[in-house]
mmCIF file of C-alpha atoms in Angstrom:
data_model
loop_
_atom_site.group_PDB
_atom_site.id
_atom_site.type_symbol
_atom_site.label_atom_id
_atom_site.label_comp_id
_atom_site.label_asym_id
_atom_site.label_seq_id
_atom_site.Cartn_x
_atom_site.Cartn_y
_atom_site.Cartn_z
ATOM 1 C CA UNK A 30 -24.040 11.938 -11.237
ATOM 2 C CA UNK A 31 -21.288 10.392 -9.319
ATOM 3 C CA UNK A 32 -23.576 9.113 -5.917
ATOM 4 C CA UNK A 33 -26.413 7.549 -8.519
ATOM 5 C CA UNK A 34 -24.335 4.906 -9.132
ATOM 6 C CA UNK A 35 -23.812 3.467 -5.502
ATOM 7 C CA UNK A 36 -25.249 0.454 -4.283
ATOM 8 C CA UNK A 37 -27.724 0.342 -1.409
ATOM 9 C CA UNK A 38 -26.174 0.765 2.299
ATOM 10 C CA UNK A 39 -25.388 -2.496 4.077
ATOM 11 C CA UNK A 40 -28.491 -3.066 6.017
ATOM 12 C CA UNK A 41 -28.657 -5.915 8.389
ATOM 13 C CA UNK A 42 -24.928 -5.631 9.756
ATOM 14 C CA UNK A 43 -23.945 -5.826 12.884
ATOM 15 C CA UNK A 44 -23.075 -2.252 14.565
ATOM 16 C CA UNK A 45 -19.703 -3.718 16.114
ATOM 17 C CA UNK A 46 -18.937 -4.747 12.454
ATOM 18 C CA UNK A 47 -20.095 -1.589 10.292
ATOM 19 C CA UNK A 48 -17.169 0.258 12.750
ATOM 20 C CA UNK A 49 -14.255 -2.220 11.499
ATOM 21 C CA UNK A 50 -15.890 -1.732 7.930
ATOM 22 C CA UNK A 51 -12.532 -0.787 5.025
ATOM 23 C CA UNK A 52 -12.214 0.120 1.591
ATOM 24 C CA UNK A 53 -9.991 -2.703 0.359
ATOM 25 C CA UNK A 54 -6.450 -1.686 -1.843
ATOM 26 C CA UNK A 55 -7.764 -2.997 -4.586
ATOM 27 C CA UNK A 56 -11.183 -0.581 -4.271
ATOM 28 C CA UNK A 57 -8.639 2.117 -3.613
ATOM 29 C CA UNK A 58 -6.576 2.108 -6.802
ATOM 30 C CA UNK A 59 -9.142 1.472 -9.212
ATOM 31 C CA UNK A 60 -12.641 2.638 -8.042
ATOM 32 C CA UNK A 61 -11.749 5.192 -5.335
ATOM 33 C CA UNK A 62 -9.515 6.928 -7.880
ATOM 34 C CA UNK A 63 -12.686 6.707 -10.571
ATOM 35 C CA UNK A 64 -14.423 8.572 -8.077
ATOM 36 C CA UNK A 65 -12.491 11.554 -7.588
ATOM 37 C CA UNK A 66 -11.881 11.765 -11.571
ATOM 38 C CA UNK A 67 -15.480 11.693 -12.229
ATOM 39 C CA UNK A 68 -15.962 14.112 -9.926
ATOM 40 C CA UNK A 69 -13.444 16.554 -11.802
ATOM 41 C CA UNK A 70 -10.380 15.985 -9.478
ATOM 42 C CA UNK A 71 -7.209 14.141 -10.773
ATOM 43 C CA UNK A 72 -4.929 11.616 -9.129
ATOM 44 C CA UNK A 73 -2.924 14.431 -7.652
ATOM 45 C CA UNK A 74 -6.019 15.524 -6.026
ATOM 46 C CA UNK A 75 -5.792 15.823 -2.232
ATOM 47 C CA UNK A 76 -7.571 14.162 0.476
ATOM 48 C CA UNK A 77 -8.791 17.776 1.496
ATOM 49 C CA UNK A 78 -10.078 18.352 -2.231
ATOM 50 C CA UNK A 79 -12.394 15.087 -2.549
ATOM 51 C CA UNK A 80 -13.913 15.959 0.497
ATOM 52 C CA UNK A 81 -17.222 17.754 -0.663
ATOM 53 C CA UNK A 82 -17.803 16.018 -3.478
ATOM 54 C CA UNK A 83 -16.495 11.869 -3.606
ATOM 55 C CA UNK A 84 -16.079 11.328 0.676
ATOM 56 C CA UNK A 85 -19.492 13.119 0.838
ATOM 57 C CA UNK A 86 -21.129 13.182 -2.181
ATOM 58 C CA UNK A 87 -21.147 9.934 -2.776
ATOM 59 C CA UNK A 88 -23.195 8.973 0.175
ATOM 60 C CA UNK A 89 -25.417 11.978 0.461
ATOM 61 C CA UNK A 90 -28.333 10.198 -0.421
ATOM 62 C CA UNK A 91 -27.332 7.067 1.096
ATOM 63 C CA UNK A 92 -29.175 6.306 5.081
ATOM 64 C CA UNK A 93 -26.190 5.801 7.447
ATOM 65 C CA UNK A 94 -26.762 2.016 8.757
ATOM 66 C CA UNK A 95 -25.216 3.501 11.816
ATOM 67 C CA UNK A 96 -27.601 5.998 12.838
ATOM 68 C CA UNK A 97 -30.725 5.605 10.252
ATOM 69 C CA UNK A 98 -30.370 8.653 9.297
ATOM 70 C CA UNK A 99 -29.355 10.379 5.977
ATOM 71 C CA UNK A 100 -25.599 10.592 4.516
ATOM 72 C CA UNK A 101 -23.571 7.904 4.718
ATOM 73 C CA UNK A 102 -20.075 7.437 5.117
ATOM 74 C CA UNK A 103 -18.356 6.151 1.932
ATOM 75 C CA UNK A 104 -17.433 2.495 3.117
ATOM 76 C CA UNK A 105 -20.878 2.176 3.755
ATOM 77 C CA UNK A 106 -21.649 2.729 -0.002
ATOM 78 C CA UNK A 107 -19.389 0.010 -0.924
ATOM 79 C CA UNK A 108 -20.243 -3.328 -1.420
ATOM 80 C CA UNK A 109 -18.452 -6.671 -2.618
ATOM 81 C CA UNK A 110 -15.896 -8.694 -0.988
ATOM 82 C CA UNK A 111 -13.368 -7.896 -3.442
ATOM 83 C CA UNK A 112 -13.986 -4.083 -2.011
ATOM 84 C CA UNK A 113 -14.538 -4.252 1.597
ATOM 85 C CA UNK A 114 -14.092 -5.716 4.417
ATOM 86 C CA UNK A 115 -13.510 -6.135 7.676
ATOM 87 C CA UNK A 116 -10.088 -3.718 8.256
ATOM 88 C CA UNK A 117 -6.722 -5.727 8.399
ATOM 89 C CA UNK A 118 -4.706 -2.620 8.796
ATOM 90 C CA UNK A 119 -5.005 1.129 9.401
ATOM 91 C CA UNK A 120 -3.517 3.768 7.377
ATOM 92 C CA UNK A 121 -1.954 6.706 9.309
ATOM 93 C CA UNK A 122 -1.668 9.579 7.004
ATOM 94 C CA UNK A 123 -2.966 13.128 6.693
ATOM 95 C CA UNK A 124 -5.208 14.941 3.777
ATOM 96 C CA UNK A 125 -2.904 16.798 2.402
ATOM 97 C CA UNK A 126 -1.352 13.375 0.980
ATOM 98 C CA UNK A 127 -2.359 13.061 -2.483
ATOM 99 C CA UNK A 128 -4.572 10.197 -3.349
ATOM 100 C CA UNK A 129 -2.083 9.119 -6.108
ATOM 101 C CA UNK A 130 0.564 8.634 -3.465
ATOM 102 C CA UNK A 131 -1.792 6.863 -1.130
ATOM 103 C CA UNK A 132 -2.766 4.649 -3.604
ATOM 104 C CA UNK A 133 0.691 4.152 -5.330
ATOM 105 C CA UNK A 134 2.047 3.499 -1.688
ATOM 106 C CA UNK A 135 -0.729 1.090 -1.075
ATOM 107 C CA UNK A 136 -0.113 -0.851 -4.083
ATOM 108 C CA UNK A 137 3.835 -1.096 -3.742
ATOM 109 C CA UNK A 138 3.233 -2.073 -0.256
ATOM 110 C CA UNK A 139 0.828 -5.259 -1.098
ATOM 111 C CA UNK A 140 3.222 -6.408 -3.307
ATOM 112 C CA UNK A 141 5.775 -6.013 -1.463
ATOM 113 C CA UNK A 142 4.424 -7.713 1.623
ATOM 114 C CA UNK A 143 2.420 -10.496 -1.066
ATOM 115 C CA UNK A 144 -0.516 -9.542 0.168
ATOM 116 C CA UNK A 145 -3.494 -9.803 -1.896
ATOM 117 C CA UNK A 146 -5.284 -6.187 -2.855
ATOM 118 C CA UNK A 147 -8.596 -7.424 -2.765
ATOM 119 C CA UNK A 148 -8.549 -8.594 0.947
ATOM 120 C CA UNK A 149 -6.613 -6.125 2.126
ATOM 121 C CA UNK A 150 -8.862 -3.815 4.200
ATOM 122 C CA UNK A 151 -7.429 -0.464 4.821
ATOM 123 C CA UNK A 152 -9.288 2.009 7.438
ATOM 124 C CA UNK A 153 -8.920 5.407 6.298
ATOM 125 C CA UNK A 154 -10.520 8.303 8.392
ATOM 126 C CA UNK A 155 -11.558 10.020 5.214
ATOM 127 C CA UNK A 156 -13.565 7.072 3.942
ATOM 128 C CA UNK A 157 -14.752 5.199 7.106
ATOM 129 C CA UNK A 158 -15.825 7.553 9.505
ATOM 130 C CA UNK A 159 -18.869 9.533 8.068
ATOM 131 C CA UNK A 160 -17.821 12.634 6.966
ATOM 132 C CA UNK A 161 -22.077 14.133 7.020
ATOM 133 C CA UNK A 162 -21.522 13.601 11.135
ATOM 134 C CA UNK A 163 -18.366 15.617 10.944
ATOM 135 C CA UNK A 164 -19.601 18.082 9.518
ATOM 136 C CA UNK A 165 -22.689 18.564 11.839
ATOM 137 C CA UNK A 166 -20.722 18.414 14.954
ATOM 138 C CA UNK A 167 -18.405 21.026 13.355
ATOM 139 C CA UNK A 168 -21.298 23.718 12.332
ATOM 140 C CA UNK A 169 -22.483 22.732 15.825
ATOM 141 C CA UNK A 170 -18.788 23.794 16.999
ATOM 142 C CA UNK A 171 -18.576 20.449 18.879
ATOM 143 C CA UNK A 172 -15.383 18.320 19.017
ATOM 144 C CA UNK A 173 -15.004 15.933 16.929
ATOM 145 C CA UNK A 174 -12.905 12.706 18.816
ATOM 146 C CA UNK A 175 -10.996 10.621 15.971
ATOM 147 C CA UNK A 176 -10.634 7.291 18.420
#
Protein backbone atom coordinates (compact mmCIF):
# COMPACT_ATOMS: atom_id res chain seq x y z
CA UNK A 1 0.00 0.00 0.00
CA UNK A 2 0.76 3.47 -1.01
CA UNK A 3 1.06 5.18 2.92
CA UNK A 4 3.47 1.99 4.04
CA UNK A 5 6.07 3.41 2.34
CA UNK A 6 6.32 6.92 4.10
CA UNK A 7 8.89 7.89 6.36
CA UNK A 8 8.24 8.77 9.99
CA UNK A 9 6.65 12.42 10.69
CA UNK A 10 9.18 15.14 11.46
CA UNK A 11 9.28 15.06 15.16
CA UNK A 12 11.28 17.60 16.98
CA UNK A 13 10.43 20.68 14.61
CA UNK A 14 9.62 23.73 15.55
CA UNK A 15 5.67 24.55 15.27
CA UNK A 16 6.44 28.06 13.54
CA UNK A 17 8.49 25.92 11.03
CA UNK A 18 6.19 22.71 10.38
CA UNK A 19 3.56 25.77 9.07
CA UNK A 20 6.16 27.12 6.31
CA UNK A 21 6.85 23.28 5.63
CA UNK A 22 6.67 22.65 1.14
CA UNK A 23 6.83 19.90 -1.13
CA UNK A 24 9.79 20.97 -3.26
CA UNK A 25 9.32 20.97 -7.53
CA UNK A 26 11.46 18.45 -7.77
CA UNK A 27 9.22 16.11 -5.10
CA UNK A 28 6.34 17.31 -7.20
CA UNK A 29 7.21 15.99 -10.65
CA UNK A 30 8.67 12.84 -9.78
CA UNK A 31 7.36 11.46 -6.40
CA UNK A 32 4.07 13.38 -5.99
CA UNK A 33 3.09 12.17 -9.47
CA UNK A 34 4.25 8.35 -8.30
CA UNK A 35 1.81 8.80 -5.75
CA UNK A 36 -1.27 9.45 -7.47
CA UNK A 37 -0.30 6.64 -10.19
CA UNK A 38 0.14 4.12 -7.57
CA UNK A 39 -2.84 4.97 -6.24
CA UNK A 40 -4.71 4.26 -9.67
CA UNK A 41 -5.02 7.95 -10.85
CA UNK A 42 -3.01 9.24 -13.93
CA UNK A 43 -1.21 12.50 -14.57
CA UNK A 44 -4.43 14.00 -15.79
CA UNK A 45 -5.82 13.23 -12.49
CA UNK A 46 -7.26 16.23 -10.63
CA UNK A 47 -6.42 17.79 -7.46
CA UNK A 48 -10.11 16.91 -6.37
CA UNK A 49 -9.47 13.12 -7.44
CA UNK A 50 -6.16 12.46 -5.26
CA UNK A 51 -7.84 13.74 -2.45
CA UNK A 52 -9.05 10.48 -0.60
CA UNK A 53 -6.52 8.44 -1.43
CA UNK A 54 -2.59 10.22 -2.03
CA UNK A 55 -3.39 13.94 0.05
CA UNK A 56 -4.98 11.65 2.72
CA UNK A 57 -4.06 8.36 2.40
CA UNK A 58 -0.78 8.77 2.53
CA UNK A 59 -0.66 10.18 5.96
CA UNK A 60 -3.51 8.33 7.55
CA UNK A 61 -1.41 6.49 9.71
CA UNK A 62 1.06 9.09 10.14
CA UNK A 63 0.67 11.37 13.95
CA UNK A 64 0.30 15.04 12.85
CA UNK A 65 3.53 16.77 14.55
CA UNK A 66 1.12 19.62 14.76
CA UNK A 67 -1.45 18.39 16.95
CA UNK A 68 -0.15 14.72 18.16
CA UNK A 69 -2.78 13.34 16.94
CA UNK A 70 -3.47 10.85 14.04
CA UNK A 71 -3.41 11.77 10.11
CA UNK A 72 -1.00 13.81 8.91
CA UNK A 73 -0.84 16.21 6.31
CA UNK A 74 1.27 15.05 3.32
CA UNK A 75 4.35 17.50 3.70
CA UNK A 76 4.62 16.15 6.93
CA UNK A 77 5.26 12.63 5.43
CA UNK A 78 8.03 13.93 3.42
CA UNK A 79 11.39 13.98 4.30
CA UNK A 80 14.86 14.97 2.62
CA UNK A 81 16.17 18.24 1.68
CA UNK A 82 16.04 17.53 -1.86
CA UNK A 83 12.00 17.25 -1.08
CA UNK A 84 11.10 19.80 1.38
CA UNK A 85 11.62 22.65 2.76
CA UNK A 86 11.01 25.63 4.12
CA UNK A 87 8.37 27.35 1.29
CA UNK A 88 10.09 29.91 -1.14
CA UNK A 89 6.92 30.50 -3.00
CA UNK A 90 3.18 29.77 -2.92
CA UNK A 91 1.21 28.31 -5.62
CA UNK A 92 -2.25 29.89 -6.24
CA UNK A 93 -4.30 27.46 -8.13
CA UNK A 94 -7.52 25.52 -7.70
CA UNK A 95 -8.27 21.48 -7.70
CA UNK A 96 -9.72 21.20 -10.60
CA UNK A 97 -6.11 21.91 -12.20
CA UNK A 98 -4.72 18.73 -13.23
CA UNK A 99 -1.63 17.59 -11.50
CA UNK A 100 0.12 17.14 -14.92
CA UNK A 101 -0.34 20.82 -15.59
CA UNK A 102 0.75 21.80 -12.13
CA UNK A 103 3.65 19.93 -12.38
CA UNK A 104 4.49 20.67 -16.12
CA UNK A 105 3.94 24.45 -15.15
CA UNK A 106 6.18 24.03 -12.20
CA UNK A 107 8.91 22.56 -14.10
CA UNK A 108 8.86 25.12 -17.13
CA UNK A 109 8.76 27.77 -14.59
CA UNK A 110 12.16 26.63 -12.64
CA UNK A 111 13.81 26.57 -15.68
CA UNK A 112 12.76 29.34 -16.82
CA UNK A 113 13.51 31.45 -13.79
CA UNK A 114 17.07 28.99 -13.24
CA UNK A 115 15.92 28.04 -10.26
CA UNK A 116 16.93 24.82 -8.91
CA UNK A 117 13.86 22.07 -8.44
CA UNK A 118 15.16 20.62 -5.49
CA UNK A 119 15.15 23.86 -3.34
CA UNK A 120 12.36 25.19 -4.62
CA UNK A 121 9.63 24.90 -1.93
CA UNK A 122 6.19 25.28 -3.23
CA UNK A 123 3.13 25.59 -0.59
CA UNK A 124 0.22 23.98 -1.97
CA UNK A 125 -3.09 23.91 0.11
CA UNK A 126 -3.72 20.38 -1.01
CA UNK A 127 -0.44 19.07 0.34
CA UNK A 128 0.45 21.38 3.31
CA UNK A 129 -2.47 22.00 5.20
CA UNK A 130 -3.78 18.62 6.65
CA UNK A 131 -6.45 17.50 4.77
CA UNK A 132 -7.70 14.73 8.11
CA UNK A 133 -8.46 18.40 9.98
CA UNK A 134 -10.47 19.47 7.00
CA UNK A 135 -12.33 16.99 6.91
CA UNK A 136 -13.34 16.93 10.66
CA UNK A 137 -14.23 20.50 10.77
CA UNK A 138 -16.34 19.84 7.63
CA UNK A 139 -18.46 16.68 9.10
CA UNK A 140 -18.53 19.00 12.12
CA UNK A 141 -20.06 21.71 9.58
CA UNK A 142 -17.46 24.21 10.88
CA UNK A 143 -15.62 26.70 8.61
CA UNK A 144 -12.73 25.94 7.47
CA UNK A 145 -10.33 29.48 7.21
CA UNK A 146 -7.57 28.91 4.35
CA UNK A 147 -5.16 31.94 5.84
Amino acid sequence: QLYAMMPAPCAGTPLGELELRALSVHYITTTFLEHARMAGKGESALVYDIEADVLRGVGRHVCCPRDGRLGAAYVDTVDGADNVGMATHMLSYTWGYSLRDISEALSAWCQRSALDAKRTYIWMCCACVNQHRVKEKERRREAVPFE
